[in-house]
PDB file of C-alpha atoms in Angstrom:
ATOM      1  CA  UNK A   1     188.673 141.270  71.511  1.00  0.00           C
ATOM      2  CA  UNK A   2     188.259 139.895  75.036  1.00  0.00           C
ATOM      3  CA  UNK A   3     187.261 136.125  76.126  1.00  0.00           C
ATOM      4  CA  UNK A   4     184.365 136.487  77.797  1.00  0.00           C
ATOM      5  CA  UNK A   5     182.650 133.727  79.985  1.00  0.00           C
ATOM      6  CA  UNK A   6     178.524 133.663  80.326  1.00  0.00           C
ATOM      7  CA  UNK A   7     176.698 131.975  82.609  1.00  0.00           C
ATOM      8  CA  UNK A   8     173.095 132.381  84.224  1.00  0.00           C
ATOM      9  CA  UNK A   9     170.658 130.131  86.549  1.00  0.00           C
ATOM     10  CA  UNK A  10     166.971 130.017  84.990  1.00  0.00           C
ATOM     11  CA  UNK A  11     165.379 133.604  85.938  1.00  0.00           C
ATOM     12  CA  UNK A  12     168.822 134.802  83.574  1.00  0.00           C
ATOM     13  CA  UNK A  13     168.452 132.608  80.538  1.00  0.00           C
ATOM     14  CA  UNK A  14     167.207 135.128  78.291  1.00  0.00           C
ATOM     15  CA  UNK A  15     169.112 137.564  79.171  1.00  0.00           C
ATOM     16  CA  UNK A  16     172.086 135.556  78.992  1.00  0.00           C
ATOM     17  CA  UNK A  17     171.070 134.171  75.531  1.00  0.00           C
ATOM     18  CA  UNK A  18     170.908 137.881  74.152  1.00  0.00           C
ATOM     19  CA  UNK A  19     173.866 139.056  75.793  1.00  0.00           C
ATOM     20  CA  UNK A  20     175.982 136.047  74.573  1.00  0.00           C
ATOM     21  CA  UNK A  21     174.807 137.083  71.142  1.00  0.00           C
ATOM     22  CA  UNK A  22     175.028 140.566  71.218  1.00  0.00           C
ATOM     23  CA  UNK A  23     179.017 140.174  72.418  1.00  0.00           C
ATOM     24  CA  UNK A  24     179.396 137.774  69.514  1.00  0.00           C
ATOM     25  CA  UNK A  25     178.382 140.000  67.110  1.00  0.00           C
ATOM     26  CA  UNK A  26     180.893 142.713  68.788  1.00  0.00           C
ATOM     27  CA  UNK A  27     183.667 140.241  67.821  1.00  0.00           C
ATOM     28  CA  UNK A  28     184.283 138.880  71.219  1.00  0.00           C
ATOM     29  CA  UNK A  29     185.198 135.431  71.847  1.00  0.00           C
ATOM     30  CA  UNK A  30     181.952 134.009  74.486  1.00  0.00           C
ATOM     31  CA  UNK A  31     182.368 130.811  76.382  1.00  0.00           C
ATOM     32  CA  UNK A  32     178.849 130.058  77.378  1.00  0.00           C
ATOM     33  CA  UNK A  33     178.815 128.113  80.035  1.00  0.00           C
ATOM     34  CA  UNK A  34     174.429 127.643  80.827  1.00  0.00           C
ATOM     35  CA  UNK A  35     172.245 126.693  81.354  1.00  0.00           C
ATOM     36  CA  UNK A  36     170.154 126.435  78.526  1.00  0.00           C
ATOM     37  CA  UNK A  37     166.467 126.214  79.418  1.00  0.00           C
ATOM     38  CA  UNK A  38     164.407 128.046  81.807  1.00  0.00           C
ATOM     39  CA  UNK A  39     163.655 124.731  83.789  1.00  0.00           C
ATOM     40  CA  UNK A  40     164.760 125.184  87.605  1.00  0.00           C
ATOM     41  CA  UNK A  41     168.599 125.337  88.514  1.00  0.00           C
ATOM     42  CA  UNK A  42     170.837 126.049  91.221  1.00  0.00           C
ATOM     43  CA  UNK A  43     172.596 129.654  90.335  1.00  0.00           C
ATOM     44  CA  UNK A  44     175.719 128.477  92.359  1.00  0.00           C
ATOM     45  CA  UNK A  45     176.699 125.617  89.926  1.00  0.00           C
ATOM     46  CA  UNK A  46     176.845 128.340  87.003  1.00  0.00           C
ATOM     47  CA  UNK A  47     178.996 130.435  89.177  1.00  0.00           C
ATOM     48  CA  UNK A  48     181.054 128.108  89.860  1.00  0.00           C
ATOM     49  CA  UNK A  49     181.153 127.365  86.427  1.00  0.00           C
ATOM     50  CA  UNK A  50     182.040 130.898  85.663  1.00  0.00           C
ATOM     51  CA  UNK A  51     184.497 131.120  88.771  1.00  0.00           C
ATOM     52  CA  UNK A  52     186.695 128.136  87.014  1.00  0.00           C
ATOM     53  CA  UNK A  53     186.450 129.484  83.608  1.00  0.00           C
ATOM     54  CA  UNK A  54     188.323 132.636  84.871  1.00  0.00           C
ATOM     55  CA  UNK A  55     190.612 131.132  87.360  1.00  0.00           C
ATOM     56  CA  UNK A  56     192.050 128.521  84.708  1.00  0.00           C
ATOM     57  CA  UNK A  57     192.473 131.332  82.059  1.00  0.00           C
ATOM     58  CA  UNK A  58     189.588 130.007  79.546  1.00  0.00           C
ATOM     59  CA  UNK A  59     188.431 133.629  80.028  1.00  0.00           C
ATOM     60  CA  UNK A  60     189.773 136.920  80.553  1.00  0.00           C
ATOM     61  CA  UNK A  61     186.633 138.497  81.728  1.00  0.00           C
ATOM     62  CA  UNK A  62     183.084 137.081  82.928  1.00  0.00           C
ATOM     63  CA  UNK A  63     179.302 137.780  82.880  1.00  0.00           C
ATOM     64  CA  UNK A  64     177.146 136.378  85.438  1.00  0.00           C
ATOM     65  CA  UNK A  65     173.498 136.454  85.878  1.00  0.00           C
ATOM     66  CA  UNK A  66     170.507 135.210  88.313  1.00  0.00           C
ATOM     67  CA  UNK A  67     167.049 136.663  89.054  1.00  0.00           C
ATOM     68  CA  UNK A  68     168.753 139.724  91.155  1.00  0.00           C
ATOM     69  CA  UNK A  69     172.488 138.789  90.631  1.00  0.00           C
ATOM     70  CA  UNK A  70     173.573 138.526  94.264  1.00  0.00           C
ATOM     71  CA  UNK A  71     173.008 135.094  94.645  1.00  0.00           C
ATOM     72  CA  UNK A  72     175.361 134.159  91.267  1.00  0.00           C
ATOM     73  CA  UNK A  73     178.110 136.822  92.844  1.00  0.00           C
ATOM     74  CA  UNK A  74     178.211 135.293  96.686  1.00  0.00           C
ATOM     75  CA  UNK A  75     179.244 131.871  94.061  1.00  0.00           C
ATOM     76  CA  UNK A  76     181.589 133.905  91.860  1.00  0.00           C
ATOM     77  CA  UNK A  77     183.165 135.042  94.919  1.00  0.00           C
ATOM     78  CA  UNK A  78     183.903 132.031  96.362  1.00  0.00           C
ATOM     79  CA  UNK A  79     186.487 131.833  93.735  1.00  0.00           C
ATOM     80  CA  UNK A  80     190.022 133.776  95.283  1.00  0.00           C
ATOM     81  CA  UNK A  81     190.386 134.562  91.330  1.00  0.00           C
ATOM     82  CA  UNK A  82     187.566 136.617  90.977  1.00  0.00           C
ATOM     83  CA  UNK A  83     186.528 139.495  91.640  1.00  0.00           C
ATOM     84  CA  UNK A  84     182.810 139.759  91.276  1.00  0.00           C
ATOM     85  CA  UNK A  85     180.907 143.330  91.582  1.00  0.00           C
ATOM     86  CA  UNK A  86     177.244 143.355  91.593  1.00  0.00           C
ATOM     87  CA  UNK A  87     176.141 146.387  88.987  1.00  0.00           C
ATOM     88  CA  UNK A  88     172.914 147.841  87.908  1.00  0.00           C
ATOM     89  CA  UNK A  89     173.953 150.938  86.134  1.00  0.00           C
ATOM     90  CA  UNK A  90     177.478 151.767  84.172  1.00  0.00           C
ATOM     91  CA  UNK A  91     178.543 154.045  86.789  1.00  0.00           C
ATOM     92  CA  UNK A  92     178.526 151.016  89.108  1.00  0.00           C
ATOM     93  CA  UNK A  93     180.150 148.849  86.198  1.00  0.00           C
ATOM     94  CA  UNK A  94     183.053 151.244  85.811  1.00  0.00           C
ATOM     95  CA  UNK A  95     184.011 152.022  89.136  1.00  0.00           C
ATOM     96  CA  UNK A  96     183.956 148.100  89.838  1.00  0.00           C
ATOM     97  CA  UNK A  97     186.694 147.903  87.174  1.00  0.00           C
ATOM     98  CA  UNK A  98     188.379 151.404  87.979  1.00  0.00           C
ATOM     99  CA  UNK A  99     188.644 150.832  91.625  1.00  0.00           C
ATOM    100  CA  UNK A 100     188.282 146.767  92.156  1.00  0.00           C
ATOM    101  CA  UNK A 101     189.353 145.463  88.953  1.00  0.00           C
ATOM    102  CA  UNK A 102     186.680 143.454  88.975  1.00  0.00           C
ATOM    103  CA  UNK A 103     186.885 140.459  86.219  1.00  0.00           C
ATOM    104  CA  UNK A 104     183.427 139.278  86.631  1.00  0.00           C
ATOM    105  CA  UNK A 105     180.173 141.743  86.809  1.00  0.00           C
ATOM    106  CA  UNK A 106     176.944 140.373  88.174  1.00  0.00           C
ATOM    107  CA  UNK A 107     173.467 141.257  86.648  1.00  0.00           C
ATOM    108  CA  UNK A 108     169.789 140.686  87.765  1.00  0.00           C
ATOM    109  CA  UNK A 109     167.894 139.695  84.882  1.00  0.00           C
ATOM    110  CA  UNK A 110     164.449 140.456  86.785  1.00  0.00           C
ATOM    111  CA  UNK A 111     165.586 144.073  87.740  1.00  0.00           C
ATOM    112  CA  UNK A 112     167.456 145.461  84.622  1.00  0.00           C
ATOM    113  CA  UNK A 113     166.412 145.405  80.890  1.00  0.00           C
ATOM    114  CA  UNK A 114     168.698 144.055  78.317  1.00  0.00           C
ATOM    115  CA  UNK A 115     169.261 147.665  76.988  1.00  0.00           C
ATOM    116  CA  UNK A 116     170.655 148.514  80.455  1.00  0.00           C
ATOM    117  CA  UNK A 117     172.346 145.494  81.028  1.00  0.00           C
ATOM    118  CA  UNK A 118     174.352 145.999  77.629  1.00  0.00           C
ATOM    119  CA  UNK A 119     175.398 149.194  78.352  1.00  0.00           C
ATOM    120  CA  UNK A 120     176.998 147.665  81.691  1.00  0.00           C
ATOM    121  CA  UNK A 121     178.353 145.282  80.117  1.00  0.00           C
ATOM    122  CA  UNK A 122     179.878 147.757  77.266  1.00  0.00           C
ATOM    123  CA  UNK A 123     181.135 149.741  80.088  1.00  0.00           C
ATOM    124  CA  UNK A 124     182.731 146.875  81.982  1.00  0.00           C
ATOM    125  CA  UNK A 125     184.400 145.644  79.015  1.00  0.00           C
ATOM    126  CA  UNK A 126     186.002 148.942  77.901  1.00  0.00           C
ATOM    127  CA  UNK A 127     186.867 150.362  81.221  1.00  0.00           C
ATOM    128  CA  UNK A 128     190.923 150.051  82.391  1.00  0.00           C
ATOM    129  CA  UNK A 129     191.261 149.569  86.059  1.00  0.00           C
ATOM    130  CA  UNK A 130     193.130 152.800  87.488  1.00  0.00           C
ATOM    131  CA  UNK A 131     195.500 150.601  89.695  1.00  0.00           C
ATOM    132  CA  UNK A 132     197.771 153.562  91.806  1.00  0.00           C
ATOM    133  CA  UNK A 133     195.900 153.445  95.727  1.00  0.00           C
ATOM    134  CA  UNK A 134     193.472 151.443  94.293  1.00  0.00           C
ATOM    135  CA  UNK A 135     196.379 147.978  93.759  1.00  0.00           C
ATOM    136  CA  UNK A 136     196.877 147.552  97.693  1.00  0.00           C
ATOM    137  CA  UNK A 137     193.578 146.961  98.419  1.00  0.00           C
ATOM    138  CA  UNK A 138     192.551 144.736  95.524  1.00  0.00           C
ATOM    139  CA  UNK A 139     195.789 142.468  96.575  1.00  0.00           C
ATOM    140  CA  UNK A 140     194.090 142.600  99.523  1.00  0.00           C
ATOM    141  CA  UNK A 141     190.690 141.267  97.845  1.00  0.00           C
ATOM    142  CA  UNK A 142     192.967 138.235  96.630  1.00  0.00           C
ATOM    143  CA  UNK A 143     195.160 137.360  99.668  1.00  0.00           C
ATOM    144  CA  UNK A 144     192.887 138.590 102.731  1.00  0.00           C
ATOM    145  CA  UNK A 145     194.555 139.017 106.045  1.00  0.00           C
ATOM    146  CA  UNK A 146     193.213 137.485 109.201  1.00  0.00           C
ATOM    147  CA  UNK A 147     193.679 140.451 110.934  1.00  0.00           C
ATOM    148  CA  UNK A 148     193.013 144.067 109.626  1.00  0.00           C
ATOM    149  CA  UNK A 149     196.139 146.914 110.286  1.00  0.00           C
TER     150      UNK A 149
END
């Protein structure tokens, strides 16, 4: 099974909290990284949080969630480890890990239900990454160029 680092800002916890468990049960190995309470937080400490987790190898794969998601993937992002893609269905979630190889997927706990969110979280998890084409451009993600060919 795959180590999987959680993290959410306030709007997420719930979502988080059943997610974390719900991947526990499936056998995988969660790092939950907060927060823990619905009192107010700043999403860009948990995905910074998150960013580390995956950058120092403490997890293979992350979740990371906010009120819409974007503003917890901008954070992940920041990260030259991570590749962060925002998804809201699993035809997003796979073709951010067919295409991107994303590591990290980015949820918005106050536009998706939990049923959707698991099933892009399922999909995420058990999609490969089709590398081919698709490898020059995601080295491209990690090492950007100043100036385009």
């Amino acid at each position: 099974m795959t180590r999987i680092a959680i993290a959410s800002d306030h709007a997420a916890v719930e979502m988080k909290t059943a997610l974390r468990d719900w991947l526990a049960e499936k056998g995988h190995d969660v790092l939950d990284l907060g927060t823990a309470t619905e009192a107010s937080v700043d999403y860009p400490d948990f995905g910074y949080r998150l960013a580390a987790a995956i950058e120092d190898g403490r997890a293979e794969r992350g979740v990371a969630l906010c009120g819409s998601g974007i503003g917890i993937s901008i954070a992940v992002n920041r990260n030259q480890a991570c590749r962060c893609a925002l998804v809201s269905e699993p035809l997003s979630a796979a073709l951010a890990r067919q295409h991107n190889d994303a590591n990290v997927i980015a949820l918005g706990a106050r536009l998706l239900g939990i049923e959707m969110a698991k099933a892009c979280v399922e999909t995420f998890l058990s999609t490969e990454f089709l590398g081919g084409r698709h490898e020059r451009r995601v080295e491209k993600l990690s090492n950007p160029v100043k100036e385009p060919a």
